[in-house]
Coordinates of C-alpha atoms in Angstrom, one line a residue:
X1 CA -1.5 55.5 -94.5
X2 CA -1.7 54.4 -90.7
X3 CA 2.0 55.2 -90.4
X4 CA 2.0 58.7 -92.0
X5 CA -0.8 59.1 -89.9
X6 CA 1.2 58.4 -86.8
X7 CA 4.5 60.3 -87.9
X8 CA 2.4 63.1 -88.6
X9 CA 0.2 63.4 -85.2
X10 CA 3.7 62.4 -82.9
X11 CA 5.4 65.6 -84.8
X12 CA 2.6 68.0 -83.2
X13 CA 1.5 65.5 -80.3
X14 CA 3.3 64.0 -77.4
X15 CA 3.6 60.0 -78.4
X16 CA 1.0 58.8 -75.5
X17 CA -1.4 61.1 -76.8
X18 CA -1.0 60.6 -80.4
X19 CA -1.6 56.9 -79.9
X20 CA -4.8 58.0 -78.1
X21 CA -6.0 59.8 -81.3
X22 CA -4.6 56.8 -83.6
X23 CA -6.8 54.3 -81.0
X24 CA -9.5 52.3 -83.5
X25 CA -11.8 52.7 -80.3
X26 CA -11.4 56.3 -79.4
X27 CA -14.5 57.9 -79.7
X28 CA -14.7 61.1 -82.1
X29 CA -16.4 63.2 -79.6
X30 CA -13.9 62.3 -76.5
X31 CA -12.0 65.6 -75.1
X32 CA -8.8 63.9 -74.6
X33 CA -7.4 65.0 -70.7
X34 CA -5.3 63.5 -68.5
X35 CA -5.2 65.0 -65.0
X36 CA -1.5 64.4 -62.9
X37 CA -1.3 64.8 -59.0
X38 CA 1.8 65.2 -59.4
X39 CA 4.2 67.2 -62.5
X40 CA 6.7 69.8 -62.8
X41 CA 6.8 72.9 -64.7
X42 CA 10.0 75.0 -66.1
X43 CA 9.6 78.3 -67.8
X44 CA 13.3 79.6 -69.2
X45 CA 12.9 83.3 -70.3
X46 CA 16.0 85.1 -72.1
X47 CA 14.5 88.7 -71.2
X48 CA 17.6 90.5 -72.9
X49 CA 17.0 88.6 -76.4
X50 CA 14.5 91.6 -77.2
X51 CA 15.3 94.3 -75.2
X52 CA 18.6 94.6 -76.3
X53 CA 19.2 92.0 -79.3
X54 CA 16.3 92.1 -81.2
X55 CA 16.5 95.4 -84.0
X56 CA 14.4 95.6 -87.2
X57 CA 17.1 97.2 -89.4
X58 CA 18.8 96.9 -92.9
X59 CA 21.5 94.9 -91.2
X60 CA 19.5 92.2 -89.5
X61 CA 17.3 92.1 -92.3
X62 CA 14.3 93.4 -90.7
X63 CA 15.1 90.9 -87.2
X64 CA 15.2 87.9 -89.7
X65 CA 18.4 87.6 -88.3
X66 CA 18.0 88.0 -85.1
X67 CA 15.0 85.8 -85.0
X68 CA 17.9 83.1 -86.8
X69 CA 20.0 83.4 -83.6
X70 CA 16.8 82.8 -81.3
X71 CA 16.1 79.4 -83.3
X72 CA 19.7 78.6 -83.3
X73 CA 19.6 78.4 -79.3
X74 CA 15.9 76.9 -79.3
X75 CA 17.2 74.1 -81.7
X76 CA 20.3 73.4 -79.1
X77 CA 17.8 73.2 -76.2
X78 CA 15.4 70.9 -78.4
X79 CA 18.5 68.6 -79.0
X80 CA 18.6 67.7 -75.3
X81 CA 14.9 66.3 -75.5
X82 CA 16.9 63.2 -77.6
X83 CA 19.4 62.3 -74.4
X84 CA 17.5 59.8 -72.4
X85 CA 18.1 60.9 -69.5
X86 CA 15.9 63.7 -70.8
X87 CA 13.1 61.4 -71.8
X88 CA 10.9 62.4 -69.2
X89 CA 10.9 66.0 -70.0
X90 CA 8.2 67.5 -72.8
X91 CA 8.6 70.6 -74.7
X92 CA 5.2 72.7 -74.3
X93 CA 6.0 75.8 -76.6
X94 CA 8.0 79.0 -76.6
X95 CA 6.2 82.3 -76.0
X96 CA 8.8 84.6 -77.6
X97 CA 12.4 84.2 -76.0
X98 CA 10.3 82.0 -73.0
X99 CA 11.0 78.4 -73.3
X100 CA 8.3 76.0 -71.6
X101 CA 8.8 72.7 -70.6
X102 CA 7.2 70.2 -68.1
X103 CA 7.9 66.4 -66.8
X104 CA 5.4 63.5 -64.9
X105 CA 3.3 63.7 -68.1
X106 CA 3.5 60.5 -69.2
X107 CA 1.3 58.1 -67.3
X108 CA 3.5 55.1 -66.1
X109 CA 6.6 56.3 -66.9
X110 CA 7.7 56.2 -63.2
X111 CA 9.0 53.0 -61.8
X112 CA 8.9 51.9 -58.1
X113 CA 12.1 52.6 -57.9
X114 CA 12.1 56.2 -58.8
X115 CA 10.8 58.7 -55.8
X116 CA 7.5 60.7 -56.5
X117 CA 9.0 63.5 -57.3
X118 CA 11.4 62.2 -59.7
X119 CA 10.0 64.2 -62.4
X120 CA 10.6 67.2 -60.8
X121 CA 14.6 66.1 -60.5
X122 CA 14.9 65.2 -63.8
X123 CA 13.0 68.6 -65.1
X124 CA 16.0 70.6 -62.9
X125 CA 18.6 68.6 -64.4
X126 CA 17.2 69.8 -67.8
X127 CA 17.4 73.6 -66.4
X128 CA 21.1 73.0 -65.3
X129 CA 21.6 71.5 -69.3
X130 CA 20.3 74.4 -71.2
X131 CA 22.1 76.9 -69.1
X132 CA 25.5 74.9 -69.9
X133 CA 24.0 75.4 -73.6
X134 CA 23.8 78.9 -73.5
X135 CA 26.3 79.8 -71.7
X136 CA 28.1 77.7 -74.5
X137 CA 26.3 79.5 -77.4
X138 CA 27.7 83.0 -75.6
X139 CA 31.0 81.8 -76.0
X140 CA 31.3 80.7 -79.2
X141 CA 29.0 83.7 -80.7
X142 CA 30.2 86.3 -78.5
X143 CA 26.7 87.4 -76.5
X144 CA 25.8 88.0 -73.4
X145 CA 22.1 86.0 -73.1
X146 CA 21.1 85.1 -69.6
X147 CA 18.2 83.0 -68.4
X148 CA 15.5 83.8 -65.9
X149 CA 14.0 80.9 -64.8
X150 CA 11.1 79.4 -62.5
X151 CA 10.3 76.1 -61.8
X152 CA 7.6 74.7 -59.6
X153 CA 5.6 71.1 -59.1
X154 CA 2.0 70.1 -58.1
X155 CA -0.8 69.2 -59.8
X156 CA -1.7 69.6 -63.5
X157 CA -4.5 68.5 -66.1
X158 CA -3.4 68.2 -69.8
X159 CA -5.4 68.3 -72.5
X160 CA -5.3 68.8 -76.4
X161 CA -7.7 71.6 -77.4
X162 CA -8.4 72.6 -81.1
X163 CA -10.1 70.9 -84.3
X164 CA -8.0 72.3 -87.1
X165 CA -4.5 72.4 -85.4
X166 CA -4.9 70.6 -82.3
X167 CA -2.9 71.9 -79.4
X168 CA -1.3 69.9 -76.4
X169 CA -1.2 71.8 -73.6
X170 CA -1.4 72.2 -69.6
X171 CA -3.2 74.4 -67.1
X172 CA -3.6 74.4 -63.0
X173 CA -2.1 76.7 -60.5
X174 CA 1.0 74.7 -61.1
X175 CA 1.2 76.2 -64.5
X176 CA 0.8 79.5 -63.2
X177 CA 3.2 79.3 -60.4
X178 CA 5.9 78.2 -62.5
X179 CA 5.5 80.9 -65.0
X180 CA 5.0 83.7 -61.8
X181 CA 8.2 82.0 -60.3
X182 CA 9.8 83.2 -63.7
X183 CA 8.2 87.1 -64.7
X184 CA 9.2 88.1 -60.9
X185 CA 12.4 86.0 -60.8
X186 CA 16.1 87.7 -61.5
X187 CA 18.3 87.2 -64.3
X188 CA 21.1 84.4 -63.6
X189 CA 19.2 82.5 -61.2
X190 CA 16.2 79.5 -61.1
X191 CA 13.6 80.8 -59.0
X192 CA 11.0 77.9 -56.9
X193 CA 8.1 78.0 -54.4
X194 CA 8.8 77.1 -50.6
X195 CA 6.9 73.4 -51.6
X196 CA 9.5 72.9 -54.3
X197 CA 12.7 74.0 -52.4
X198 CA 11.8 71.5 -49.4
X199 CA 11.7 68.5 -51.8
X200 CA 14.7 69.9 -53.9
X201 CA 16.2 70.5 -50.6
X202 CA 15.7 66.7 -49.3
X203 CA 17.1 65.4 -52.3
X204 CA 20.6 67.2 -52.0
X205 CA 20.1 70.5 -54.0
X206 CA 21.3 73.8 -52.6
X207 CA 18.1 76.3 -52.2
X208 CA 18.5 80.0 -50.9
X209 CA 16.2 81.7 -49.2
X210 CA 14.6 84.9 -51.4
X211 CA 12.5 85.9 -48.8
X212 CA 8.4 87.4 -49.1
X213 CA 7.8 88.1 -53.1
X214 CA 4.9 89.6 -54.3
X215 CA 3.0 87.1 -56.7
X216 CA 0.0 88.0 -59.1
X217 CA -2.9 86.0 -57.7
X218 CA -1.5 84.6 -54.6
X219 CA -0.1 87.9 -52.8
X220 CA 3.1 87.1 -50.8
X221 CA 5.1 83.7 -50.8
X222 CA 8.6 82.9 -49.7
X223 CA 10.6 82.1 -52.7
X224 CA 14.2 80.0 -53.1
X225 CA 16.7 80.0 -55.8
X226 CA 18.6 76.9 -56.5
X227 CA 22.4 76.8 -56.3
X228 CA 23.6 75.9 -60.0
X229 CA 26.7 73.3 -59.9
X230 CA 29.5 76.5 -61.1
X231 CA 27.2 78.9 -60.0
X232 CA 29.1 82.3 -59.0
X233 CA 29.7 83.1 -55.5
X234 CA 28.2 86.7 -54.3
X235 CA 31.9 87.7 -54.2
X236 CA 32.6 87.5 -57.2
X237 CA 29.5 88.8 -59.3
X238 CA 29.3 91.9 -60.1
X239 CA 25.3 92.3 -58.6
X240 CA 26.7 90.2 -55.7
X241 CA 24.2 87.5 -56.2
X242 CA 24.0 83.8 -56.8
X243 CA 24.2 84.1 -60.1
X244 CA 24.3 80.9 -62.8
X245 CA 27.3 80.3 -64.6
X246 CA 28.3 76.8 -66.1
X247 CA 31.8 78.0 -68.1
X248 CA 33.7 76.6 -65.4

């Protein structure tokens, strides 16, 4: 019964927390939370899924199979979780077309021989992947899905809320940034905070300068977007911008 137990709590919870529920000694009344000084957080938005995919009609079956094409995509995103390399990296949720992921959850998992901000490497690498993914799915399906993307690091305080369906999740102005970096982001490109780009920056990644961007809750920050390996030059994009592109 223990194992079913644990199969069943590690298919809704993150391992380290499950075993925290499974724990003879936990007590019943604990709020499980796990505060992180330092984690990174990716939101991956494909804003033309349902502004110009998504139809209820005869022909797709009222969206059911439009909705099949979205979980096609999320399924190849979700098969990168399995690399190692990728270990580090969590799946939050998706929020319609927006896929959510974060890294530097796990306590311990960093070595001395990674920097502190390894997580926030690794969680990049994992943006690069799924736009090779999709970019691959276009291909071979013949669409034209594009990500917008923000990505930002700092501190974070996880938690699993809920009785009935308990729910992992994370909150802090990290969160928030991340998503922000996203909703005012542009199509084709990662978007990051100043603080991220400098430690991107230091560890060999290409950042561009946005410029002043107005964000809800903070007013105006200086924003970067990170140069993609294959990404586009201005010349030859049709909006003349740094846009992503892995085919090559």
């Amino acid at each position: 019964m223990g194992s079913v137990n644990k199969i069943l709590l590690e298919n809704i919870l993150p391992a380290h927390v499950a075993s925290h529920f499974l724990s003879p000694n936990r007590r019943t009344d604990e709020l499980y939370h796990q505060c992180h000084e330092s984690a990174s957080v990716l939101f991956a938005s494909i804003p033309n899924f349902f502004k110009e995919f998504y139809y209820q009609t005869d022909i797709t079956k009222d969206g059911l199979e439009c909705l099949r094409v979205l979980n096609e995509i999320i399924y190849d995103f979700d098969k990168l979780l399995l690399k190692p390399k990728f270990c580090a990296v969590e799946k939050m949720k998706t929020i319609g077309s927006t896929y959510m992921a974060a890294a530097g959850l796990v306590p311990g998992q960093e070595n001395k021989h990674q920097t502190p901000h390894h997580h926030l490497i690794v969680l990049l690498e994992f943006a690069f992947a799924i736009i090779a993914i999709l970019n691959q799915f276009n291909k071979d399906s013949f669409n034209e899905f594009r990500l917008r993307m923000g990505l930002s690091h700092g501190e974070i305080i996880a938690g699993v809320v809920g009785a009935q369906k308990p729910q992992y999740d994370i909150w802090g102005n990290t969160v928030n940034l991340a998503s922000r970096m996203d909703s005012t982001g542009v199509v084709g490109k990662i978007q990051v905070t100043e603080s991220t780009a400098r430690v991107l920056e230091a560890a060999g990644y290409d950042c561009v300068c946005r410029g002043p961007v107005h964000v809800k809750g903070r007013g105006m920050l200086t924003t970067y977007f990170v140069r993609a390996p294959g990404m586009r030059s201005p010349e030859n994009s049709r909006d003349r911008s740094f846009t992503l592109d892995m085919k090559k």
